[in-house]
PDB file of C-alpha atoms and ligand atoms in Angstrom:
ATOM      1  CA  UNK A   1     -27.490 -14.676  16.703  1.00  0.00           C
ATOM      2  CA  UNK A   2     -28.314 -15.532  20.471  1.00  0.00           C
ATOM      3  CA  UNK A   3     -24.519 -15.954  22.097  1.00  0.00           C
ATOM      4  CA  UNK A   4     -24.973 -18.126  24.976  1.00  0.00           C
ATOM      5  CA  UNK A   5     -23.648 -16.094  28.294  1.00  0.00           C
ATOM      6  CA  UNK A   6     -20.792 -17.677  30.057  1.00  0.00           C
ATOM      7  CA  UNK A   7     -19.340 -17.310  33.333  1.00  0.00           C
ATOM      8  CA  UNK A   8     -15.773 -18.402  34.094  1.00  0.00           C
ATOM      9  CA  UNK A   9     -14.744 -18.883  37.387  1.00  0.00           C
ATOM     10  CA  UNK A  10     -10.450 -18.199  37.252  1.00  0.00           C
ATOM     11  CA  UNK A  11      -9.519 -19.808  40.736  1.00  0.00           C
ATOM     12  CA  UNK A  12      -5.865 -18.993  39.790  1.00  0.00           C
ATOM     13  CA  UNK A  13      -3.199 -21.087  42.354  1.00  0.00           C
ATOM     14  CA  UNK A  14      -5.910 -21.813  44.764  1.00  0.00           C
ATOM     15  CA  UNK A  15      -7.734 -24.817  46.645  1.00  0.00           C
ATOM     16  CA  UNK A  16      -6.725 -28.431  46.896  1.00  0.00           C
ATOM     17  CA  UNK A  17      -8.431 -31.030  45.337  1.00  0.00           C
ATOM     18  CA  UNK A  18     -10.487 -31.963  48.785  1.00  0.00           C
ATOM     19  CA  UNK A  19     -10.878 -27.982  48.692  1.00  0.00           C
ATOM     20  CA  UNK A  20     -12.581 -28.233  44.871  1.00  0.00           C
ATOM     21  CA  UNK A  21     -14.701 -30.619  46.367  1.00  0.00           C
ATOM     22  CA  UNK A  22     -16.253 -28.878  48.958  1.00  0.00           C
ATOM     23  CA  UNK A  23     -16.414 -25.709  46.474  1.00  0.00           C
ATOM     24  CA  UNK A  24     -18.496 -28.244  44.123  1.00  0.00           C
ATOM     25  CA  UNK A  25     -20.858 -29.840  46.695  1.00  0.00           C
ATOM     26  CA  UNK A  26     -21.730 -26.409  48.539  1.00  0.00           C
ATOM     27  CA  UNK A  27     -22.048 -24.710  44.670  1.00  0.00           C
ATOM     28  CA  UNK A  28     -24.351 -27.741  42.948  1.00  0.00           C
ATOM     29  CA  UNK A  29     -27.594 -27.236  44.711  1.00  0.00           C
ATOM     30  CA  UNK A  30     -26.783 -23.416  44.684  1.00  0.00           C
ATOM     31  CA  UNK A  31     -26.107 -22.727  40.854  1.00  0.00           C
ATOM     32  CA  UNK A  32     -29.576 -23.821  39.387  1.00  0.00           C
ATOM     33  CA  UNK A  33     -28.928 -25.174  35.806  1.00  0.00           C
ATOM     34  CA  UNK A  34     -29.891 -22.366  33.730  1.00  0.00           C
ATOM     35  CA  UNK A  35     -30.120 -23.387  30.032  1.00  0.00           C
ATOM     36  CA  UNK A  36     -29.429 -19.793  28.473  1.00  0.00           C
ATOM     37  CA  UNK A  37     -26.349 -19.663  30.954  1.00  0.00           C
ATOM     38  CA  UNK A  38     -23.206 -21.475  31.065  1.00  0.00           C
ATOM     39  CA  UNK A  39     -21.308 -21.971  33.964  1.00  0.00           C
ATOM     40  CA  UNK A  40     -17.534 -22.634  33.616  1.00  0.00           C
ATOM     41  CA  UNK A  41     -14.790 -23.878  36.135  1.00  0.00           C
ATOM     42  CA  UNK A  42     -11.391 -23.074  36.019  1.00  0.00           C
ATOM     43  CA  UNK A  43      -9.497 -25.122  38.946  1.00  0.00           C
ATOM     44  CA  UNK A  44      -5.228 -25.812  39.226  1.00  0.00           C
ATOM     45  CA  UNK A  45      -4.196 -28.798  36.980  1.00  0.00           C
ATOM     46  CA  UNK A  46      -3.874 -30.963  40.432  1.00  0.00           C
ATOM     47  CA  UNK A  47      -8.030 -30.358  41.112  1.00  0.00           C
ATOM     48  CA  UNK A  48      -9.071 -30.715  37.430  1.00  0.00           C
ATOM     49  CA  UNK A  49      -9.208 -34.685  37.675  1.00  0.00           C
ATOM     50  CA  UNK A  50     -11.461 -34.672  41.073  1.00  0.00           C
ATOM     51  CA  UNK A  51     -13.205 -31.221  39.718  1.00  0.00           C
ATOM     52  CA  UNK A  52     -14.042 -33.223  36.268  1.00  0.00           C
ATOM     53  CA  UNK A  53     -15.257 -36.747  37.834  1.00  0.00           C
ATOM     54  CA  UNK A  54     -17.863 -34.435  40.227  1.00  0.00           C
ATOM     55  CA  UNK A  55     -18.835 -31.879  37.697  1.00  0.00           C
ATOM     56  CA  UNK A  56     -19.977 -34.916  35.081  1.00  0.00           C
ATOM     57  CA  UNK A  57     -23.616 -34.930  34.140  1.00  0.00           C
ATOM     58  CA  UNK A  58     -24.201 -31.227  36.179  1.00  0.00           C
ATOM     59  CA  UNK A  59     -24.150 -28.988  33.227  1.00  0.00           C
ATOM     60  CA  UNK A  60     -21.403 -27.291  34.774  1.00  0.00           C
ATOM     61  CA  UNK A  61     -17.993 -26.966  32.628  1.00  0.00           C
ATOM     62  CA  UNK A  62     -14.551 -27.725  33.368  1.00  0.00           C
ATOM     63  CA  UNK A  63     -11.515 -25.839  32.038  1.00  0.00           C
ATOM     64  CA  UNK A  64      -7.828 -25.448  32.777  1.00  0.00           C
ATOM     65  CA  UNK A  65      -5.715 -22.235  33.380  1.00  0.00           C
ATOM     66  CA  UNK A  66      -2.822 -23.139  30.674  1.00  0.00           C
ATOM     67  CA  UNK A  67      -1.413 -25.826  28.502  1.00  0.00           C
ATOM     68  CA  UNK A  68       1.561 -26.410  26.737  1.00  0.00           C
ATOM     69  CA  UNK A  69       2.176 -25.248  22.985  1.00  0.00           C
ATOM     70  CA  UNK A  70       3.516 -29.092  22.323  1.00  0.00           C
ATOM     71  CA  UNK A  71       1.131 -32.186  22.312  1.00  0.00           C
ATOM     72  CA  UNK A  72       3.736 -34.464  24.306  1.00  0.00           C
ATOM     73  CA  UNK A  73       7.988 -35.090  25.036  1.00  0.00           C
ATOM     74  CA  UNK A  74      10.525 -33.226  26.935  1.00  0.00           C
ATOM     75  CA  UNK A  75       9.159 -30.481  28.893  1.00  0.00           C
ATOM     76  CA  UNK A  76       9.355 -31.128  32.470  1.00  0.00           C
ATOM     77  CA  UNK A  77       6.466 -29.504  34.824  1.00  0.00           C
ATOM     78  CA  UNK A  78       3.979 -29.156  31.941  1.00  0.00           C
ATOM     79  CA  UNK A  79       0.927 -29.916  31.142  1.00  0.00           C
ATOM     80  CA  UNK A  80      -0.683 -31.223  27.666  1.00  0.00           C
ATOM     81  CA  UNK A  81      -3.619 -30.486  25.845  1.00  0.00           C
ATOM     82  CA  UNK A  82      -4.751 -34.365  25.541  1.00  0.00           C
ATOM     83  CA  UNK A  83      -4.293 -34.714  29.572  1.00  0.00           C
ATOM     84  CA  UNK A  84      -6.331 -31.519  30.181  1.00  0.00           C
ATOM     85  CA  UNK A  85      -9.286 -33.340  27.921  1.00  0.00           C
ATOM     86  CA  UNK A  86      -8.849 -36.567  29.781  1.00  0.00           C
ATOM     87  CA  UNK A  87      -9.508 -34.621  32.543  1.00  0.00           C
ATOM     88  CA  UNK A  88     -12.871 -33.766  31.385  1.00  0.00           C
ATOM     89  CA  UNK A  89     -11.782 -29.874  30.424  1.00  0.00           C
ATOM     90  CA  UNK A  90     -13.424 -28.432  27.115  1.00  0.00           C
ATOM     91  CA  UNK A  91     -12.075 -24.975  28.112  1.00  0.00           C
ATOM     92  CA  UNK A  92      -8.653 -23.347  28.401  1.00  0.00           C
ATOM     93  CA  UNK A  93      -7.304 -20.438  29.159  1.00  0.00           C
ATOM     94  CA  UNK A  94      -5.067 -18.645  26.942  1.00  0.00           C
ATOM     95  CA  UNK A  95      -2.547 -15.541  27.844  1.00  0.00           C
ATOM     96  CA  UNK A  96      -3.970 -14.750  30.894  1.00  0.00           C
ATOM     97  CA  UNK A  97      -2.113 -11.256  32.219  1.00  0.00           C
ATOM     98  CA  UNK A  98      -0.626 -12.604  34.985  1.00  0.00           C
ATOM     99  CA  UNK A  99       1.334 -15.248  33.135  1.00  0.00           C
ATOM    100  CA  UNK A 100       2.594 -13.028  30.264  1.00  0.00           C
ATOM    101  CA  UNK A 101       3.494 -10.702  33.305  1.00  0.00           C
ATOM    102  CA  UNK A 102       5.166 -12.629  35.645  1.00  0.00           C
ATOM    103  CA  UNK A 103       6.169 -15.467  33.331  1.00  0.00           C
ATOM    104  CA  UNK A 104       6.936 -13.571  30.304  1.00  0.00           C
ATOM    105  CA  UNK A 105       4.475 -15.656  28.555  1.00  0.00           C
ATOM    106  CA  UNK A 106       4.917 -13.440  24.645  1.00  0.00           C
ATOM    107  CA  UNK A 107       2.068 -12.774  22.043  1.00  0.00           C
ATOM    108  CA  UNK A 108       4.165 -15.526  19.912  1.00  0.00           C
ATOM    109  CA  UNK A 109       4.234 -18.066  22.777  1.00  0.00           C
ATOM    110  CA  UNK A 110      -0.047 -17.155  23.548  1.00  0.00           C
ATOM    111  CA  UNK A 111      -0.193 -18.034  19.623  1.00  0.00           C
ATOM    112  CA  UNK A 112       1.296 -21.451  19.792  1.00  0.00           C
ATOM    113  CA  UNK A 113      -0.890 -21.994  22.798  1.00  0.00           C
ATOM    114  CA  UNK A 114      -4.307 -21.509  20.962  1.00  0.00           C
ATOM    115  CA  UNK A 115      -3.569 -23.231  17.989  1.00  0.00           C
ATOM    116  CA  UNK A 116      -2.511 -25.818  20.134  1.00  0.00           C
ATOM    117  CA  UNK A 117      -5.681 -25.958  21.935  1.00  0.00           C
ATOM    118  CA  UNK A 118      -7.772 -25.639  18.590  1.00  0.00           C
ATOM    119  CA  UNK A 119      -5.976 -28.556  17.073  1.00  0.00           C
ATOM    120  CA  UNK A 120      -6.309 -30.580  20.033  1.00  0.00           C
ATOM    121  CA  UNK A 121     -10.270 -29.867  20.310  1.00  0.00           C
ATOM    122  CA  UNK A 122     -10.252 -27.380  23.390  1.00  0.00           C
ATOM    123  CA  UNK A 123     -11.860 -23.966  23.163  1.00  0.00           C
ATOM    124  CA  UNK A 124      -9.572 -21.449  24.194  1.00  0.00           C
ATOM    125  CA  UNK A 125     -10.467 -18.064  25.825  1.00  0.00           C
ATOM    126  CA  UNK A 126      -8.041 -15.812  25.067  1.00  0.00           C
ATOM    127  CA  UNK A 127      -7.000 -13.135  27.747  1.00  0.00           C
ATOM    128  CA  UNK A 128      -6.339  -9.951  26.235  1.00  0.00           C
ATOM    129  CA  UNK A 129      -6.143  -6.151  28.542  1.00  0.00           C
ATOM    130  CA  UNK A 130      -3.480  -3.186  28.391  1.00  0.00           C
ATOM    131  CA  UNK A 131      -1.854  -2.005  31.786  1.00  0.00           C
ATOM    132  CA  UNK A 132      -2.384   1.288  33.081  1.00  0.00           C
ATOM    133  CA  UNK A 133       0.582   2.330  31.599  1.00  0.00           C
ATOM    134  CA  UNK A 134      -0.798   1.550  28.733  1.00  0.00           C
ATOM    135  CA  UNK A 135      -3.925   3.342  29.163  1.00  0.00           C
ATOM    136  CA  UNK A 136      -2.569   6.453  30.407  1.00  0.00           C
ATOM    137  CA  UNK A 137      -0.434   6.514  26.806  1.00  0.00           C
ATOM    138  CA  UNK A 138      -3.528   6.100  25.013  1.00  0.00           C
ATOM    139  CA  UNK A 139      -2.316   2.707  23.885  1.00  0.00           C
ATOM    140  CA  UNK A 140      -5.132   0.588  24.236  1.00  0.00           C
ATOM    141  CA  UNK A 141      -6.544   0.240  21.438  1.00  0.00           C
ATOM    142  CA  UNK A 142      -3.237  -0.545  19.751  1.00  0.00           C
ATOM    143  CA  UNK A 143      -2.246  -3.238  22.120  1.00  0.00           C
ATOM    144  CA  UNK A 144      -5.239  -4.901  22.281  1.00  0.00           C
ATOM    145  CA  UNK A 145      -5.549  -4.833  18.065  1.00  0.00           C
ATOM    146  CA  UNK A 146      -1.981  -5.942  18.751  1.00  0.00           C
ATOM    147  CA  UNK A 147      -2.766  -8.691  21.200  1.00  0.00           C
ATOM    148  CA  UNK A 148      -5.608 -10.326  18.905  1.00  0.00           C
ATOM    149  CA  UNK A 149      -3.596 -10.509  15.734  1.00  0.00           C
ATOM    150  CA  UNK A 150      -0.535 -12.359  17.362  1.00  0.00           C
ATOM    151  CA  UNK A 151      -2.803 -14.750  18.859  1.00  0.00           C
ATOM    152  CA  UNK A 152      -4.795 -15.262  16.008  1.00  0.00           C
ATOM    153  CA  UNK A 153      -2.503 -15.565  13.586  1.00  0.00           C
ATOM    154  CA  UNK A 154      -2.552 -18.419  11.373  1.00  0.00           C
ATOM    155  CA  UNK A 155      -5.458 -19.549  13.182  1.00  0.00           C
ATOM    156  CA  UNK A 156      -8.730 -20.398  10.642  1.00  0.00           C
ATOM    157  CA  UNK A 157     -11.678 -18.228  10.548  1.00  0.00           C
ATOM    158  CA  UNK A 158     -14.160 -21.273  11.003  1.00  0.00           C
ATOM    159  CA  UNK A 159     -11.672 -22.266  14.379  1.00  0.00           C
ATOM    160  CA  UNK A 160     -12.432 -18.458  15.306  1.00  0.00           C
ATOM    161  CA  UNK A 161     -16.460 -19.610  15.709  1.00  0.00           C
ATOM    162  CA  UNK A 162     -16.021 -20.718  19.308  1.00  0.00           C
ATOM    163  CA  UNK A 163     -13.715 -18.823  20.625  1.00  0.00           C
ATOM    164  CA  UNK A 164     -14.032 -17.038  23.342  1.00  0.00           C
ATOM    165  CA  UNK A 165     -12.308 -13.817  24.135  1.00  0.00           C
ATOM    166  CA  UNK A 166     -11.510 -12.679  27.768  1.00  0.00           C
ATOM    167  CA  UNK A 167     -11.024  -8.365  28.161  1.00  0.00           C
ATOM    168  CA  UNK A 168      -9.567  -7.540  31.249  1.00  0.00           C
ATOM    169  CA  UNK A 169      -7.782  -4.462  31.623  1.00  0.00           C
ATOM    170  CA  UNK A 170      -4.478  -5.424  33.680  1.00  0.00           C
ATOM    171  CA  UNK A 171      -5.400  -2.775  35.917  1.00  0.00           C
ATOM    172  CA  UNK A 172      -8.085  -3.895  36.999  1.00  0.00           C
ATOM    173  CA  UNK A 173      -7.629  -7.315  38.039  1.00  0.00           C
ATOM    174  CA  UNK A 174      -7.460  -8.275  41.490  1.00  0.00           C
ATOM    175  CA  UNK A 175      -7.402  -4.445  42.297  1.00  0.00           C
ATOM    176  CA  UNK A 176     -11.551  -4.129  43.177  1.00  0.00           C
ATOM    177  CA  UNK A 177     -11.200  -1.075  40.792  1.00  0.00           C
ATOM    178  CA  UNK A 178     -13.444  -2.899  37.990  1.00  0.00           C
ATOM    179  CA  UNK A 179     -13.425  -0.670  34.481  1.00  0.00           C
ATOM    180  CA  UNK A 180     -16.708   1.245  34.009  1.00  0.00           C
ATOM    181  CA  UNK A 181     -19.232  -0.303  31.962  1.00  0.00           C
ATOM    182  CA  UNK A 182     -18.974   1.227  29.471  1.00  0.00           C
ATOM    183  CA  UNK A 183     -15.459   1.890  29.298  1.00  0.00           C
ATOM    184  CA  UNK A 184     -15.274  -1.868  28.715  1.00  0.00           C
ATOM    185  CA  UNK A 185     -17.859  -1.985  26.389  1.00  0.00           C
ATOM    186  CA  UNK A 186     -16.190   0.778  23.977  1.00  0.00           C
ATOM    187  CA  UNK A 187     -12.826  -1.608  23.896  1.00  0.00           C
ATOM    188  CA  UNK A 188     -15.116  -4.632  23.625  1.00  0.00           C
ATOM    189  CA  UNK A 189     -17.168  -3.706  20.775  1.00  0.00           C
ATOM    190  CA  UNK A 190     -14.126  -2.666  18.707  1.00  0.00           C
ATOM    191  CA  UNK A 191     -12.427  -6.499  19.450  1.00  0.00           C
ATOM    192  CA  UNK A 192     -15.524  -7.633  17.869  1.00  0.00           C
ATOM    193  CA  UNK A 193     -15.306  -5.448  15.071  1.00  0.00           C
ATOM    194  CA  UNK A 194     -11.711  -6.453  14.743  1.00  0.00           C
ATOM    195  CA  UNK A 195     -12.540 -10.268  15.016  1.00  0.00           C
ATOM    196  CA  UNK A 196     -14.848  -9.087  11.941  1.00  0.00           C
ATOM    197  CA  UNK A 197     -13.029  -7.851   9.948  1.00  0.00           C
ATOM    198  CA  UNK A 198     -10.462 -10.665  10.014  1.00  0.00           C
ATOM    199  CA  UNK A 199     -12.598 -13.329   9.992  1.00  0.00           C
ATOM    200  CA  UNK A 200     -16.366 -12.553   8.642  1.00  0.00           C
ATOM    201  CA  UNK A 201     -19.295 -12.002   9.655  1.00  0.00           C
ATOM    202  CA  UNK A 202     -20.188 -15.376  11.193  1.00  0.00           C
ATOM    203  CA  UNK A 203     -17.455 -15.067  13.485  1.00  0.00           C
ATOM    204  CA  UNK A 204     -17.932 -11.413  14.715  1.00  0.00           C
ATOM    205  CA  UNK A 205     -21.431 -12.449  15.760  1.00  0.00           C
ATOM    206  CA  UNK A 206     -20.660 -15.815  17.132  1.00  0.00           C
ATOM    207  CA  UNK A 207     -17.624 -15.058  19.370  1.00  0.00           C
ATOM    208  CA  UNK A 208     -18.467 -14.945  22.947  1.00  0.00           C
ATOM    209  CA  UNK A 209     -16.823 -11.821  25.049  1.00  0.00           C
ATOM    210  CA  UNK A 210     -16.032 -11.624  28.547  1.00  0.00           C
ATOM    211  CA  UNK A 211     -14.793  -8.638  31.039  1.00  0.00           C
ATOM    212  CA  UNK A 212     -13.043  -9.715  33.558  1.00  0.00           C
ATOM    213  CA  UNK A 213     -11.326  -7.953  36.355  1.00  0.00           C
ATOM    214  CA  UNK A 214     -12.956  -6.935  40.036  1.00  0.00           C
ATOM    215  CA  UNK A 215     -16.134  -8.466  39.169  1.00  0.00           C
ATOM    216  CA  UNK A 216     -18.371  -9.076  41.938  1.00  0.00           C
ATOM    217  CA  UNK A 217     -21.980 -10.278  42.513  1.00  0.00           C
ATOM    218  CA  UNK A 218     -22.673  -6.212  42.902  1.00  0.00           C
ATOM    219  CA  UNK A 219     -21.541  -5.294  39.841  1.00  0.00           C
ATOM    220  CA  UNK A 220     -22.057  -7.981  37.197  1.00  0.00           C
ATOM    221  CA  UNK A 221     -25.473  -6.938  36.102  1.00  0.00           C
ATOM    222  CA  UNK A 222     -23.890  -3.624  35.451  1.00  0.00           C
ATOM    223  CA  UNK A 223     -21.559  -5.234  32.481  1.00  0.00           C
ATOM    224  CA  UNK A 224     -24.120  -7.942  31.529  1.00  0.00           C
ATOM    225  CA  UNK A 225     -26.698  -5.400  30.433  1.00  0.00           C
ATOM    226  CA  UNK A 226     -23.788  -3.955  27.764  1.00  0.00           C
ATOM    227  CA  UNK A 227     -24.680  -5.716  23.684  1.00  0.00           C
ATOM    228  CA  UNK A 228     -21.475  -6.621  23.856  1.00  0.00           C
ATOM    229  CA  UNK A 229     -20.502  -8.237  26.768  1.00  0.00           C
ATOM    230  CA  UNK A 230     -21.418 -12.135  26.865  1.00  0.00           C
ATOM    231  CA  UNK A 231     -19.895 -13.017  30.318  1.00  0.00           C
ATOM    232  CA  UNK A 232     -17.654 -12.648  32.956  1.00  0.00           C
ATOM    233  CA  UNK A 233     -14.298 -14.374  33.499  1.00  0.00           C
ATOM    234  CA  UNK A 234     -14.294 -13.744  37.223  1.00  0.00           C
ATOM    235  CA  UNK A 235     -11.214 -14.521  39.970  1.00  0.00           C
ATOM    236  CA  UNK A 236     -11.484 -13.201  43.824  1.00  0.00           C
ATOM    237  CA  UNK A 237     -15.453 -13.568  43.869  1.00  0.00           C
ATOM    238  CA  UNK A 238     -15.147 -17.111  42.872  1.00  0.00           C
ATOM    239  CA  UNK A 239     -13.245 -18.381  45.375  1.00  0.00           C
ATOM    240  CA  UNK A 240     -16.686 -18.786  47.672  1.00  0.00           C
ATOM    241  CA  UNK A 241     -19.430 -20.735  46.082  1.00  0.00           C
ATOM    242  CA  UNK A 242     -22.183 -18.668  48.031  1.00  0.00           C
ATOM    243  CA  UNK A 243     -20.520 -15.615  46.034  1.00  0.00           C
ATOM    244  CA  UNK A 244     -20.169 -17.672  43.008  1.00  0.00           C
ATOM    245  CA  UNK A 245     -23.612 -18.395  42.608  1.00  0.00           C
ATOM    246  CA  UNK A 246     -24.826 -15.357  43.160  1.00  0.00           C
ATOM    247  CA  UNK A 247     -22.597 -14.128  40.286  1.00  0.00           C
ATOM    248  CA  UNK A 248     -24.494 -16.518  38.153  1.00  0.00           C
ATOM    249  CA  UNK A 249     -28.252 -16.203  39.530  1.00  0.00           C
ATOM    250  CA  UNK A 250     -27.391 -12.523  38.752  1.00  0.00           C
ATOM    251  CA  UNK A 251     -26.188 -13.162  35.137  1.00  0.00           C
ATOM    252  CA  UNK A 252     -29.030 -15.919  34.847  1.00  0.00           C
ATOM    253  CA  UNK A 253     -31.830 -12.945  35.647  1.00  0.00           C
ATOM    254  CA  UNK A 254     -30.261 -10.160  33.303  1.00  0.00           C
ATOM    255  CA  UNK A 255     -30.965 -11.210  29.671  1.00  0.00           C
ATOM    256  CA  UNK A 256     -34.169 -13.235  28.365  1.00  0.00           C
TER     257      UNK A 256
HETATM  258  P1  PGA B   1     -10.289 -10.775  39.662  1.00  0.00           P
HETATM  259  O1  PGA B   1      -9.455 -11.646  38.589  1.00  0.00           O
HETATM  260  O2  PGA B   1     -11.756 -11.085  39.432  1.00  0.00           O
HETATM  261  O3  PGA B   1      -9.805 -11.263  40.997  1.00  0.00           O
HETATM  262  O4  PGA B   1      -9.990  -9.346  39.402  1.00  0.00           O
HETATM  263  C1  PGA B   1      -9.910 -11.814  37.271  1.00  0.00           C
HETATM  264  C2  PGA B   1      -8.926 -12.613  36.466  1.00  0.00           C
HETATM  265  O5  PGA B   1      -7.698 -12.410  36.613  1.00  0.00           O
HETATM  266  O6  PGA B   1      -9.305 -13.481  35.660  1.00  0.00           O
END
């Protein structure tokens, strides 16, 4: 089965809305539409409205960093699933390191979260990476296989289909220390397996993987050329649309 590639472009708390703008008029006429590749941007909540009514009819996709576990009531400063769609997002993120990190964001609360998004017709991508501490232990593969059945609990194997699942080792986000290759790969191909074996066949072949962490228009070919590796959820690097799109004419020229 031919998995579409996907880069996602994490702009984390960064860039006004007048600031998305300019991102998406310099990027449009840079990022050819490339039919085999799909091009994904994550802006704050306060951009996504501007980001969404520019990005319409480009090809380009719009997505959101978080959302709330509930569809709607009492929870001041958040953020729903329905307004993220209204927005024009088909994409969320899901447990992304530095929330469970710094916001204590729990494999219980990252479970709410996707079912919430699946429910509400958004396709989450699901952040999952151990922290060097956790690699030095030789803990990775447990915390990862740990990771992906909290999150997907309870969640349907045909809702599994689209997901998309993000590896980035904690380590190497934001540090310009990207994991080998390979080293991603090996954890990459055994969250497949794992999606496999807990959801069938059709969903081990059909859910989309992405490495993320110090990815950079040198280095992406270098993880694009691995079986397993569909994409790349990328932060620093695209935060400049030049850099951005050379990210994506990179990942557009690797696989036929
Ligand atoms: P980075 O961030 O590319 O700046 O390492 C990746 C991410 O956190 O999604």
């Amino acid at each position: 089965m031919a998995r579409r590639r996907l880069i996602a472009a994490n702009w984390k708390m960064n860039k006004t809305p007048e600031e998305t703008e300019a991102f998406v008029r310099s990027f449009l006429p840079e990022a050819a539409r490339q039919a085999s590749l799909e091009v994904l941007l994550l802006p704050p909540f306060t951009s996504l409205d501007r980001a969404g009514r520019l990005l319409v009819g480009t090809g380009i996709a719009l997505g959101a960093q978080d959302l709330h576990f509930e569809a709607a009531g009492a929870f001041t400063g958040e953020v729903s699933a329905a307004m993220l769609s209204a927005c024009g997002c088909r994409y969320v993120l899901v447990g992304h390191s530095e929330r469970r990190a710094l916001l204590r964001e729990d494999d219980a609360l990252v479970n709410r979260k996707l079912r919430r998004a699946v429910a509400s017709g958004l396709v989450p991508i699901l952040c999952v990476g151990e922290t060097l501490a956790e690699r030095r232990g030789g803990e990775t593969e447990r915390r990862i296989a740990a990771q992906l059945a909290a999150a997907l609990d309870g969640v349907e194997s045909r809702d599994v289909r689209p997901l998309i699942i993000a590896y980035e080792p904690v380590w190497a986000i934001g540090t310009g220390e990207a994991a080998s290759p390979a080293a991603a790969e090996e954890v990459m191909g055994r969250i497949r397996e794992t999606v496999g074996s807990a959801h069938g066949k059709e969903a081990r072949e059909g859910v989309r993987l992405l490495y993320g962490g110090s990815v950079t228009p040198q280095n992406i070919a270098s993880f694009l050329d691995r079986p397993d590796i569909d994409g790349a959820l990328v932060g620093g690097a695209s935060l400049r649309p030049d850099a951005l799109a050379r990210i994506v004419a990179a990942a557009s020229s690797e696989r036929a």
